[in-house]
Amino acid sequence: TEDEVESVASWFEERNEAPAASPYSGMAKDKNVIVLQVEALQDFVINREINGQEITPYLNSLIAEEGIYFPEFYEQTGVGRTSDAEFLLNTSLYPTAKGSAYMLYAENEYDSFPQILKDKGYSTNVFHPYKPSFWNRYIMYKQLGIDQFFSESDFEEDEVIGWAINDDAMLQQSLDKMVDMEEPFYSHIITLTSHHPFEMPDDHKVLNMDGYAEYSKRHFRNYLHSIHFVDQAIGNFVDRLKAEGLWDDTMLVIFGDHSTGLTADDPAFSEFADAGEQQTYFEANKKVPLIFHIPGVDEAQQFDQTGSQLDLAPTLLDLIDAPSSGRKWIGSNLWDGEERKVTFRDGSFITGDLTFITSSDGIYENGSCYERESGETLPTEQCRAPFDQGVQELKMSDDVLEGNLINKFEK
Ligand code: GP9
């Protein structure tokens, strides 16, 4: 009914009334924006070594030298996996409980991040070396305001790893196209090499895994090899951005799209990722890195606030321009200073202090409420308020999708 639409509209209005500004607000104004969405990149490999070798030496050096790093950043995807991570970035709405919003709501109107950039004079591009119909991308991208989608047939042949040409070749070829683009451009690059089951050709397995074959599953070892390769590919990409003179004119955003699917029954993984308990596994399994290179910022900083993929669009927009009110977004600027909470599709949530894991029977009282620091189990009542807020957010987001309401708000 009209009243229902009105009440959803005013909920969004209030939520987006006075967006906060970050310490870096506007620093990427009119700069190119490259968002590198990395397949299955999880935080537990960052700043870590195996047998004395760094797994992600390039990302570690970026974080140490000039990067803005969020180690408490979480993925919120559902069964739509990579497409859900894109959806969260592009729309700041929750993914659907079943299926994928990219498949189910590809014809909806969105308050889309790429469209906002387009309206600001950016060209908007996606690079992903796979079939354009996969996850319905070629339909959805039109709706999101993407000018050009470079997919499988736009890339030249090169060594295939897993599903597609490898990330090193893909990133270099993407850059070949970007150097000819008019600036500013927005490029969303979706990597693919580190896709489950993470098999790598032998000559790309360069980490020394001595001692791991005996007690770890193959997937864990493959994962480290493949992430190591992807890290090197990102390093090569950045070297070339510098060589082409683009580094100082480009904001680079790197984030992991979703979990690996590795499970705590692999002793090597659960030990390495500190994921041996229900709570620690839950947190490690949802945690993905978020790293920014912001032109003009040459001092590394780490920010420990809790954040999630829903917050990408509001945060990026603030970095590109002053924060603007009136958006139809659920996420908020990572620097908004409010008590921060990350809600997942099943209602589970993480705050700075609490982790709540819903029970598979869906009964709230059967869920587990943890005090994060001590790992102590608390009475579920202590997790009630943030849980209820999260349920409300999920409902509002679902209402928007089911009723295609963004369109109706604007009328
Ligand atoms: C394929 C890629 C993989 O195009 O996005 O998707 P996933 O299986 O990770 O959802």
CSV table of C-alpha atoms and ligand atoms in Angstrom, one decimal:
chain,number,residue,atom,x,y,z
A,1,THR,CA,0.0,0.0,0.0
A,2,GLU,CA,1.0,3.6,-0.3
A,3,ASP,CA,1.4,3.9,3.5
A,4,GLU,CA,3.8,1.0,3.5
A,5,VAL,CA,5.9,2.5,0.8
A,6,GLU,CA,5.8,5.8,2.7
A,7,SER,CA,7.0,4.1,5.9
A,8,VAL,CA,9.9,2.3,4.1
A,9,ALA,CA,10.8,5.6,2.4
A,10,SER,CA,10.9,7.5,5.6
A,11,TRP,CA,13.0,4.8,7.2
A,12,PHE,CA,15.6,5.2,4.5
A,13,GLU,CA,15.4,9.0,4.7
A,14,GLU,CA,16.1,9.0,8.4
A,15,ARG,CA,19.0,6.6,8.0
A,16,ASN,CA,20.7,8.7,5.3
A,17,GLU,CA,19.8,12.1,6.7
A,18,ALA,CA,23.2,13.2,7.9
A,19,PRO,CA,26.0,11.0,6.6
A,20,ALA,CA,29.3,11.3,8.5
A,21,ALA,CA,32.5,12.5,6.9
A,22,SER,CA,35.8,10.6,7.1
A,23,PRO,CA,39.3,12.0,7.8
A,24,TYR,CA,39.9,11.6,4.1
A,25,SER,CA,36.7,13.1,2.8
A,26,GLY,CA,36.9,14.3,-0.8
A,27,MET,CA,40.6,13.3,-1.2
A,28,ALA,CA,39.8,11.2,-4.2
A,29,LYS,CA,37.7,13.8,-5.9
A,30,ASP,CA,37.9,13.6,-9.7
A,31,LYS,CA,40.5,10.8,-9.4
A,32,ASN,CA,40.1,7.5,-11.2
A,33,VAL,CA,38.6,4.8,-9.0
A,34,ILE,CA,39.6,1.2,-9.4
A,35,VAL,CA,37.8,-1.4,-7.2
A,36,LEU,CA,39.6,-4.7,-7.1
A,37,GLN,CA,37.2,-7.3,-5.9
A,38,VAL,CA,39.3,-10.4,-5.2
A,39,GLU,CA,37.9,-13.9,-5.4
A,40,ALA,CA,37.8,-15.6,-2.0
A,41,LEU,CA,40.5,-13.3,-0.5
A,42,GLN,CA,40.2,-13.7,3.3
A,43,ASP,CA,41.8,-11.7,6.0
A,44,PHE,CA,43.5,-14.7,7.7
A,45,VAL,CA,46.3,-14.7,5.1
A,46,ILE,CA,47.2,-11.0,5.5
A,47,ASN,CA,50.5,-10.3,7.3
A,48,ARG,CA,51.1,-14.0,7.7
A,49,GLU,CA,53.9,-16.4,6.9
A,50,ILE,CA,54.2,-20.0,6.2
A,51,ASN,CA,57.5,-21.7,6.8
A,52,GLY,CA,59.0,-18.2,6.9
A,53,GLN,CA,57.6,-17.0,3.6
A,54,GLU,CA,54.9,-14.3,3.4
A,55,ILE,CA,51.7,-15.4,1.8
A,56,THR,CA,50.7,-11.9,0.5
A,57,PRO,CA,53.9,-9.9,0.4
A,58,TYR,CA,52.6,-7.3,-1.9
A,59,LEU,CA,49.4,-6.5,0.1
A,60,ASN,CA,51.4,-6.6,3.3
A,61,SER,CA,53.8,-4.0,2.0
A,62,LEU,CA,50.9,-1.8,0.8
A,63,ILE,CA,49.4,-2.0,4.3
A,64,ALA,CA,52.7,-1.2,5.9
A,65,GLU,CA,53.8,1.6,3.7
A,66,GLU,CA,50.8,3.8,2.7
A,67,GLY,CA,47.6,1.7,2.8
A,68,ILE,CA,44.4,2.4,4.8
A,69,TYR,CA,43.6,-1.0,6.2
A,70,PHE,CA,40.4,-2.3,7.9
A,71,PRO,CA,41.1,-5.6,9.6
A,72,GLU,CA,37.6,-5.9,11.1
A,73,PHE,CA,35.7,-5.9,7.8
A,74,TYR,CA,33.2,-8.7,7.0
A,75,GLU,CA,31.5,-10.2,3.9
A,76,GLN,CA,27.7,-10.5,3.9
A,77,THR,CA,27.1,-12.7,0.8
A,78,GLY,CA,24.4,-15.3,0.6
A,79,VAL,CA,24.0,-18.1,-2.0
A,80,GLY,CA,24.6,-15.5,-4.7
A,81,ARG,CA,28.3,-15.5,-3.7
A,82,THR,CA,30.4,-13.3,-6.0
A,83,SER,CA,27.3,-11.6,-7.4
A,84,ASP,CA,26.1,-10.8,-3.9
A,85,ALA,CA,29.4,-9.1,-3.1
A,86,GLU,CA,29.0,-7.0,-6.2
A,87,PHE,CA,25.5,-6.3,-5.3
A,88,LEU,CA,26.5,-5.1,-1.8
A,89,LEU,CA,29.1,-2.8,-3.3
A,90,ASN,CA,26.9,-1.5,-6.0
A,91,THR,CA,23.6,-0.9,-4.1
A,92,SER,CA,24.4,-1.0,-0.4
A,93,LEU,CA,21.4,-3.3,0.1
A,94,TYR,CA,21.4,-6.8,1.5
A,95,PRO,CA,21.5,-9.8,-0.8
A,96,THR,CA,18.4,-11.9,-1.0
A,97,ALA,CA,17.7,-14.8,1.4
A,98,LYS,CA,17.4,-17.2,-1.5
A,99,GLY,CA,18.9,-17.1,-5.0
A,100,SER,CA,20.7,-14.0,-6.1
A,101,ALA,CA,19.5,-10.5,-6.5
A,102,TYR,CA,21.4,-10.4,-9.8
A,103,MET,CA,19.1,-13.1,-11.1
A,104,LEU,CA,15.9,-12.2,-9.3
A,105,TYR,CA,15.8,-8.4,-9.5
A,106,ALA,CA,17.9,-7.5,-12.5
A,107,GLU,CA,15.2,-5.2,-13.8
A,108,ASN,CA,14.8,-3.2,-10.6
A,109,GLU,CA,15.8,0.4,-10.1
A,110,TYR,CA,18.7,1.0,-7.8
A,111,ASP,CA,20.4,3.9,-6.1
A,112,SER,CA,23.5,2.6,-7.7
A,113,PHE,CA,27.1,3.6,-6.9
A,114,PRO,CA,28.3,3.3,-10.5
A,115,GLN,CA,25.4,5.4,-11.7
A,116,ILE,CA,26.3,8.1,-9.2
A,117,LEU,CA,29.8,8.2,-10.6
A,118,LYS,CA,28.5,8.2,-14.2
A,119,ASP,CA,26.4,11.3,-13.3
A,120,LYS,CA,29.6,12.9,-11.9
A,121,GLY,CA,31.3,12.5,-15.3
A,122,TYR,CA,33.1,9.2,-14.8
A,123,SER,CA,33.0,6.4,-17.4
A,124,THR,CA,32.0,3.2,-15.7
A,125,ASN,CA,33.5,-0.2,-16.5
A,126,VAL,CA,33.6,-3.7,-15.3
A,127,PHE,CA,36.4,-6.2,-16.1
A,128,HIS,CA,35.8,-9.9,-15.6
A,129,PRO,CA,37.2,-12.6,-17.9
A,130,TYR,CA,34.3,-14.9,-17.9
A,131,LYS,CA,30.9,-15.4,-19.6
A,132,PRO,CA,28.8,-12.3,-19.6
A,133,SER,CA,25.6,-14.1,-18.8
A,134,PHE,CA,27.1,-15.8,-15.7
A,135,TRP,CA,25.2,-14.4,-12.7
A,136,ASN,CA,23.1,-12.4,-15.2
A,137,ARG,CA,25.8,-9.7,-15.2
A,138,TYR,CA,25.2,-8.4,-18.7
A,139,ILE,CA,21.6,-7.6,-17.8
A,140,MET,CA,22.2,-6.3,-14.3
A,141,TYR,CA,25.1,-4.0,-15.3
A,142,LYS,CA,22.9,-2.0,-17.6
A,143,GLN,CA,20.5,-1.4,-14.8
A,144,LEU,CA,23.4,-0.4,-12.5
A,145,GLY,CA,24.8,2.2,-14.9
A,146,ILE,CA,27.8,0.4,-16.2
A,147,ASP,CA,28.9,1.7,-19.6
A,148,GLN,CA,31.2,-1.1,-20.7
A,149,PHE,CA,31.5,-4.7,-19.5
A,150,PHE,CA,34.8,-6.4,-20.6
A,151,SER,CA,34.1,-10.1,-20.4
A,152,GLU,CA,35.6,-13.3,-21.6
A,153,SER,CA,35.8,-12.5,-25.3
A,154,ASP,CA,37.3,-9.1,-24.8
A,155,PHE,CA,40.5,-10.7,-23.3
A,156,GLU,CA,43.2,-12.2,-25.4
A,157,GLU,CA,44.2,-15.8,-24.9
A,158,ASP,CA,46.7,-16.5,-22.2
A,159,GLU,CA,47.5,-19.2,-19.7
A,160,VAL,CA,44.2,-20.4,-18.1
A,161,ILE,CA,44.1,-21.2,-14.4
A,162,GLY,CA,40.8,-22.6,-13.1
A,163,TRP,CA,37.9,-20.9,-14.9
A,164,ALA,CA,39.6,-18.3,-17.0
A,165,ILE,CA,42.8,-16.6,-18.1
A,166,ASN,CA,44.9,-16.0,-15.0
A,167,ASP,CA,44.6,-12.8,-12.9
A,168,ASP,CA,48.1,-11.6,-13.8
A,169,ALA,CA,47.2,-11.6,-17.6
A,170,MET,CA,43.7,-10.3,-16.9
A,171,LEU,CA,44.9,-7.4,-14.8
A,172,GLN,CA,47.6,-6.4,-17.4
A,173,GLN,CA,45.1,-6.6,-20.2
A,174,SER,CA,42.5,-4.6,-18.3
A,175,LEU,CA,45.1,-1.9,-17.7
A,176,ASP,CA,45.9,-1.9,-21.4
A,177,LYS,CA,42.4,-0.7,-21.9
A,178,MET,CA,42.4,1.7,-19.0
A,179,VAL,CA,45.4,3.6,-20.2
A,180,ASP,CA,43.5,4.6,-23.3
A,181,MET,CA,40.4,5.7,-21.3
A,182,GLU,CA,39.5,9.3,-20.8
A,183,GLU,CA,39.8,10.2,-17.1
A,184,PRO,CA,38.3,10.0,-14.6
A,185,PHE,CA,37.2,6.4,-15.0
A,186,TYR,CA,35.7,3.9,-12.6
A,187,SER,CA,36.8,0.3,-13.1
A,188,HIS,CA,35.4,-2.5,-11.1
A,189,ILE,CA,37.7,-5.6,-11.6
A,190,ILE,CA,36.5,-9.0,-10.5
A,191,THR,CA,39.3,-11.5,-10.2
A,192,LEU,CA,38.9,-15.2,-10.7
A,193,THR,CA,42.1,-17.2,-10.3
A,194,SER,CA,41.6,-18.0,-6.6
A,195,HIS,CA,38.3,-19.7,-7.1
A,196,HIS,CA,37.5,-22.9,-5.2
A,197,PRO,CA,39.0,-25.6,-5.4
A,198,PHE,CA,42.1,-23.3,-5.9
A,199,GLU,CA,44.0,-25.8,-8.1
A,200,MET,CA,47.3,-24.2,-9.4
A,201,PRO,CA,49.7,-25.5,-12.1
A,202,ASP,CA,52.8,-26.9,-10.4
A,203,ASP,CA,55.1,-24.2,-11.6
A,204,HIS,CA,52.9,-21.6,-9.8
A,205,LYS,CA,53.2,-23.3,-6.5
A,206,VAL,CA,56.1,-21.4,-5.1
A,207,LEU,CA,55.4,-21.4,-1.3
A,208,ASN,CA,57.3,-23.9,0.7
A,209,MET,CA,54.6,-26.1,2.4
A,210,ASP,CA,57.0,-28.6,4.0
A,211,GLY,CA,55.3,-30.3,6.9
A,212,TYR,CA,51.8,-29.4,5.8
A,213,ALA,CA,51.1,-32.3,3.4
A,214,GLU,CA,50.7,-34.7,6.3
A,215,TYR,CA,48.1,-32.9,8.3
A,216,SER,CA,46.3,-30.4,6.1
A,217,LYS,CA,43.7,-30.9,3.4
A,218,ARG,CA,44.6,-30.2,-0.2
A,219,HIS,CA,42.2,-27.2,-0.4
A,220,PHE,CA,44.0,-25.3,2.3
A,221,ARG,CA,47.4,-25.7,0.7
A,222,ASN,CA,46.0,-24.9,-2.8
A,223,TYR,CA,44.4,-21.8,-1.4
A,224,LEU,CA,47.6,-20.4,0.0
A,225,HIS,CA,49.4,-21.1,-3.3
A,226,SER,CA,46.7,-19.4,-5.3
A,227,ILE,CA,46.3,-16.4,-3.1
A,228,HIS,CA,50.1,-16.0,-3.2
A,229,PHE,CA,49.9,-15.9,-7.0
A,230,VAL,CA,47.1,-13.4,-7.0
A,231,ASP,CA,49.0,-11.1,-4.5
A,232,GLN,CA,51.9,-11.1,-7.0
A,233,ALA,CA,49.5,-10.3,-9.8
A,234,ILE,CA,48.2,-7.3,-7.8
A,235,GLY,CA,51.7,-6.2,-7.1
A,236,ASN,CA,52.5,-6.3,-10.9
A,237,PHE,CA,49.3,-4.4,-11.6
A,238,VAL,CA,50.3,-1.6,-9.2
A,239,ASP,CA,53.8,-1.4,-10.5
A,240,ARG,CA,52.4,-0.9,-13.9
A,241,LEU,CA,49.9,1.8,-12.7
A,242,LYS,CA,52.9,3.6,-11.4
A,243,ALA,CA,54.9,3.1,-14.6
A,244,GLU,CA,51.9,4.5,-16.6
A,245,GLY,CA,51.7,7.5,-14.3
A,246,LEU,CA,48.2,6.6,-13.1
A,247,TRP,CA,49.0,5.8,-9.4
A,248,ASP,CA,48.8,9.4,-8.1
A,249,ASP,CA,45.5,10.0,-10.0
A,250,THR,CA,43.8,6.8,-8.9
A,251,MET,CA,42.1,5.6,-5.7
A,252,LEU,CA,42.6,1.8,-5.5
A,253,VAL,CA,40.2,-0.2,-3.3
A,254,ILE,CA,40.9,-3.9,-2.7
A,255,PHE,CA,38.5,-6.2,-0.9
A,256,GLY,CA,37.7,-9.9,-0.6
A,257,ASP,CA,34.3,-11.0,-2.0
A,258,HIS,CA,33.5,-14.0,0.2
A,259,SER,CA,34.7,-16.9,2.3
A,260,THR,CA,36.9,-19.7,1.0
A,261,GLY,CA,34.6,-22.6,1.9
A,262,LEU,CA,37.5,-24.1,4.0
A,263,THR,CA,36.1,-25.8,7.0
A,264,ALA,CA,37.3,-26.1,10.6
A,265,ASP,CA,37.6,-29.8,10.3
A,266,ASP,CA,41.0,-29.2,8.6
A,267,PRO,CA,43.4,-28.9,11.5
A,268,ALA,CA,45.9,-26.9,9.5
A,269,PHE,CA,43.3,-24.4,8.5
A,270,SER,CA,41.7,-24.0,11.9
A,271,GLU,CA,45.0,-23.7,13.6
A,272,PHE,CA,46.4,-21.2,11.0
A,273,ALA,CA,43.2,-19.1,10.9
A,274,ASP,CA,42.5,-19.5,14.7
A,275,ALA,CA,39.2,-20.9,13.7
A,276,GLY,CA,38.8,-23.9,16.0
A,277,GLU,CA,35.7,-22.9,18.0
A,278,GLN,CA,32.2,-22.0,16.8
A,279,GLN,CA,32.8,-18.3,17.5
A,280,THR,CA,36.3,-18.0,16.1
A,281,TYR,CA,35.4,-20.0,13.0
A,282,PHE,CA,32.4,-17.8,12.4
A,283,GLU,CA,34.4,-14.7,12.6
A,284,ALA,CA,37.4,-15.9,10.6
A,285,ASN,CA,35.2,-17.3,7.9
A,286,LYS,CA,33.4,-14.0,7.4
A,287,LYS,CA,36.4,-11.7,7.7
A,288,VAL,CA,37.8,-10.3,4.4
A,289,PRO,CA,40.4,-7.5,4.1
A,290,LEU,CA,39.6,-4.0,2.9
A,291,ILE,CA,42.5,-1.8,1.8
A,292,PHE,CA,42.6,1.6,0.2
A,293,HIS,CA,45.3,3.5,-1.6
A,294,ILE,CA,44.1,7.1,-1.5
A,295,PRO,CA,46.1,9.6,-3.6
A,296,GLY,CA,47.8,12.2,-1.4
A,297,VAL,CA,47.8,9.9,1.6
A,298,ASP,CA,51.3,8.6,2.1
A,299,GLU,CA,51.1,7.4,5.7
A,300,ALA,CA,49.8,3.9,6.5
A,301,GLN,CA,46.8,3.7,8.9
A,302,GLN,CA,44.8,0.9,10.4
A,303,PHE,CA,41.2,1.4,11.4
A,304,ASP,CA,39.7,-1.2,13.8
A,305,GLN,CA,36.1,-0.3,13.5
A,306,THR,CA,33.7,-3.0,12.5
A,307,GLY,CA,32.5,-2.7,8.9
A,308,SER,CA,31.0,-4.6,6.0
A,309,GLN,CA,30.4,-4.7,2.3
A,310,LEU,CA,27.2,-2.7,2.8
A,311,ASP,CA,29.4,0.2,3.8
A,312,LEU,CA,31.5,0.3,0.7
A,313,ALA,CA,29.3,2.6,-1.4
A,314,PRO,CA,28.8,5.2,1.4
A,315,THR,CA,32.4,5.2,2.3
A,316,LEU,CA,33.7,5.4,-1.3
A,317,LEU,CA,31.3,8.2,-2.1
A,318,ASP,CA,32.6,10.2,0.9
A,319,LEU,CA,36.2,9.7,-0.3
A,320,ILE,CA,35.3,10.8,-3.8
A,321,ASP,CA,33.1,13.8,-2.8
A,322,ALA,CA,31.6,15.3,0.3
A,323,PRO,CA,29.0,12.9,1.8
A,324,SER,CA,25.6,13.4,0.3
A,325,SER,CA,22.3,12.8,2.1
A,326,GLY,CA,19.1,11.3,0.7
A,327,ARG,CA,20.7,8.0,-0.6
A,328,LYS,CA,18.6,4.8,-0.4
A,329,TRP,CA,21.3,2.9,1.2
A,330,ILE,CA,21.5,0.6,4.3
A,331,GLY,CA,25.3,0.8,4.9
A,332,SER,CA,27.1,3.8,6.4
A,333,ASN,CA,30.4,5.5,6.1
A,334,LEU,CA,33.0,3.3,7.9
A,335,TRP,CA,34.1,6.5,9.8
A,336,ASP,CA,30.6,7.4,11.0
A,337,GLY,CA,31.7,6.9,14.7
A,338,GLU,CA,28.4,5.2,15.6
A,339,GLU,CA,28.3,1.9,17.4
A,340,ARG,CA,28.9,-0.3,14.4
A,341,LYS,CA,27.2,-3.6,13.6
A,342,VAL,CA,27.5,-6.1,10.8
A,343,THR,CA,24.3,-8.2,10.1
A,344,PHE,CA,24.5,-11.3,8.0
A,345,ARG,CA,21.8,-12.6,5.8
A,346,ASP,CA,20.6,-15.2,8.3
A,347,GLY,CA,20.3,-12.6,11.1
A,348,SER,CA,23.7,-13.5,12.8
A,349,PHE,CA,25.7,-10.3,13.6
A,350,ILE,CA,29.0,-9.0,14.8
A,351,THR,CA,29.7,-5.8,16.7
A,352,GLY,CA,32.9,-4.6,18.3
A,353,ASP,CA,31.9,-6.5,21.5
A,354,LEU,CA,29.4,-9.3,20.5
A,355,THR,CA,29.1,-12.1,18.1
A,356,PHE,CA,25.6,-13.7,17.6
A,357,ILE,CA,25.2,-16.9,15.6
A,358,THR,CA,21.7,-17.9,14.7
A,359,SER,CA,20.7,-21.4,15.2
A,360,SER,CA,19.9,-23.5,12.1
A,361,ASP,CA,16.3,-24.1,13.4
A,362,GLY,CA,15.8,-20.3,13.2
A,363,ILE,CA,14.7,-20.0,16.8
A,364,TYR,CA,16.3,-16.9,18.2
A,365,GLU,CA,16.7,-18.4,21.7
A,366,ASN,CA,18.7,-21.3,20.3
A,367,GLY,CA,21.3,-19.0,18.8
A,368,SER,CA,24.7,-18.3,20.5
A,369,CYS,CA,25.6,-15.0,21.9
A,370,TYR,CA,29.3,-14.5,22.6
A,371,GLU,CA,31.3,-11.8,24.2
A,372,ARG,CA,34.0,-11.5,21.6
A,373,GLU,CA,37.0,-10.8,23.6
A,374,SER,CA,36.6,-13.4,26.3
A,375,GLY,CA,34.8,-16.0,24.1
A,376,GLU,CA,32.3,-16.4,26.9
A,377,THR,CA,28.7,-17.4,26.1
A,378,LEU,CA,26.2,-14.8,27.2
A,379,PRO,CA,22.4,-15.2,27.8
A,380,THR,CA,20.8,-14.6,24.3
A,381,GLU,CA,18.9,-11.6,25.7
A,382,GLN,CA,22.1,-9.6,25.7
A,383,CYS,CA,22.2,-9.9,21.9
A,384,ARG,CA,18.6,-9.1,21.4
A,385,ALA,CA,18.7,-5.4,20.6
A,386,PRO,CA,21.3,-5.5,17.7
A,387,PHE,CA,19.6,-8.7,16.4
A,388,ASP,CA,16.2,-6.9,16.2
A,389,GLN,CA,17.8,-4.0,14.4
A,390,GLY,CA,19.4,-6.3,11.9
A,391,VAL,CA,16.1,-8.1,11.3
A,392,GLN,CA,14.5,-4.7,10.6
A,393,GLU,CA,17.3,-3.8,8.1
A,394,LEU,CA,16.9,-7.1,6.3
A,395,LYS,CA,13.2,-6.5,6.1
A,396,MET,CA,13.5,-3.0,4.7
A,397,SER,CA,16.0,-4.2,2.1
A,398,ASP,CA,13.7,-7.1,1.1
A,399,ASP,CA,10.8,-4.7,0.8
A,400,VAL,CA,12.8,-2.5,-1.5
A,401,LEU,CA,13.7,-5.4,-3.8
A,402,GLU,CA,10.3,-7.1,-3.8
A,403,GLY,CA,8.3,-3.9,-4.4
A,404,ASN,CA,11.0,-2.3,-6.6
A,405,LEU,CA,10.6,0.7,-4.3
A,406,ILE,CA,13.5,2.9,-5.2
A,407,ASN,CA,11.6,3.8,-8.3
A,408,LYS,CA,8.5,4.6,-6.2
A,409,PHE,CA,10.4,6.6,-3.6
A,410,GLU,CA,11.4,9.0,-6.4
A,411,LYS,CA,8.0,9.6,-7.7
B,1,GP9,C1,32.3,-16.3,-12.1
B,1,GP9,C2,32.7,-15.8,-10.8
B,1,GP9,C3,32.7,-16.9,-9.7
B,1,GP9,O1,32.0,-15.3,-13.0
B,1,GP9,O2,32.2,-14.7,-10.4
B,1,GP9,O3,31.6,-16.8,-8.9
B,1,GP9,P1,31.3,-17.6,-7.6
B,1,GP9,O4,31.3,-19.0,-7.9
B,1,GP9,O5,32.5,-17.3,-6.6
B,1,GP9,O6,30.1,-17.0,-7.1
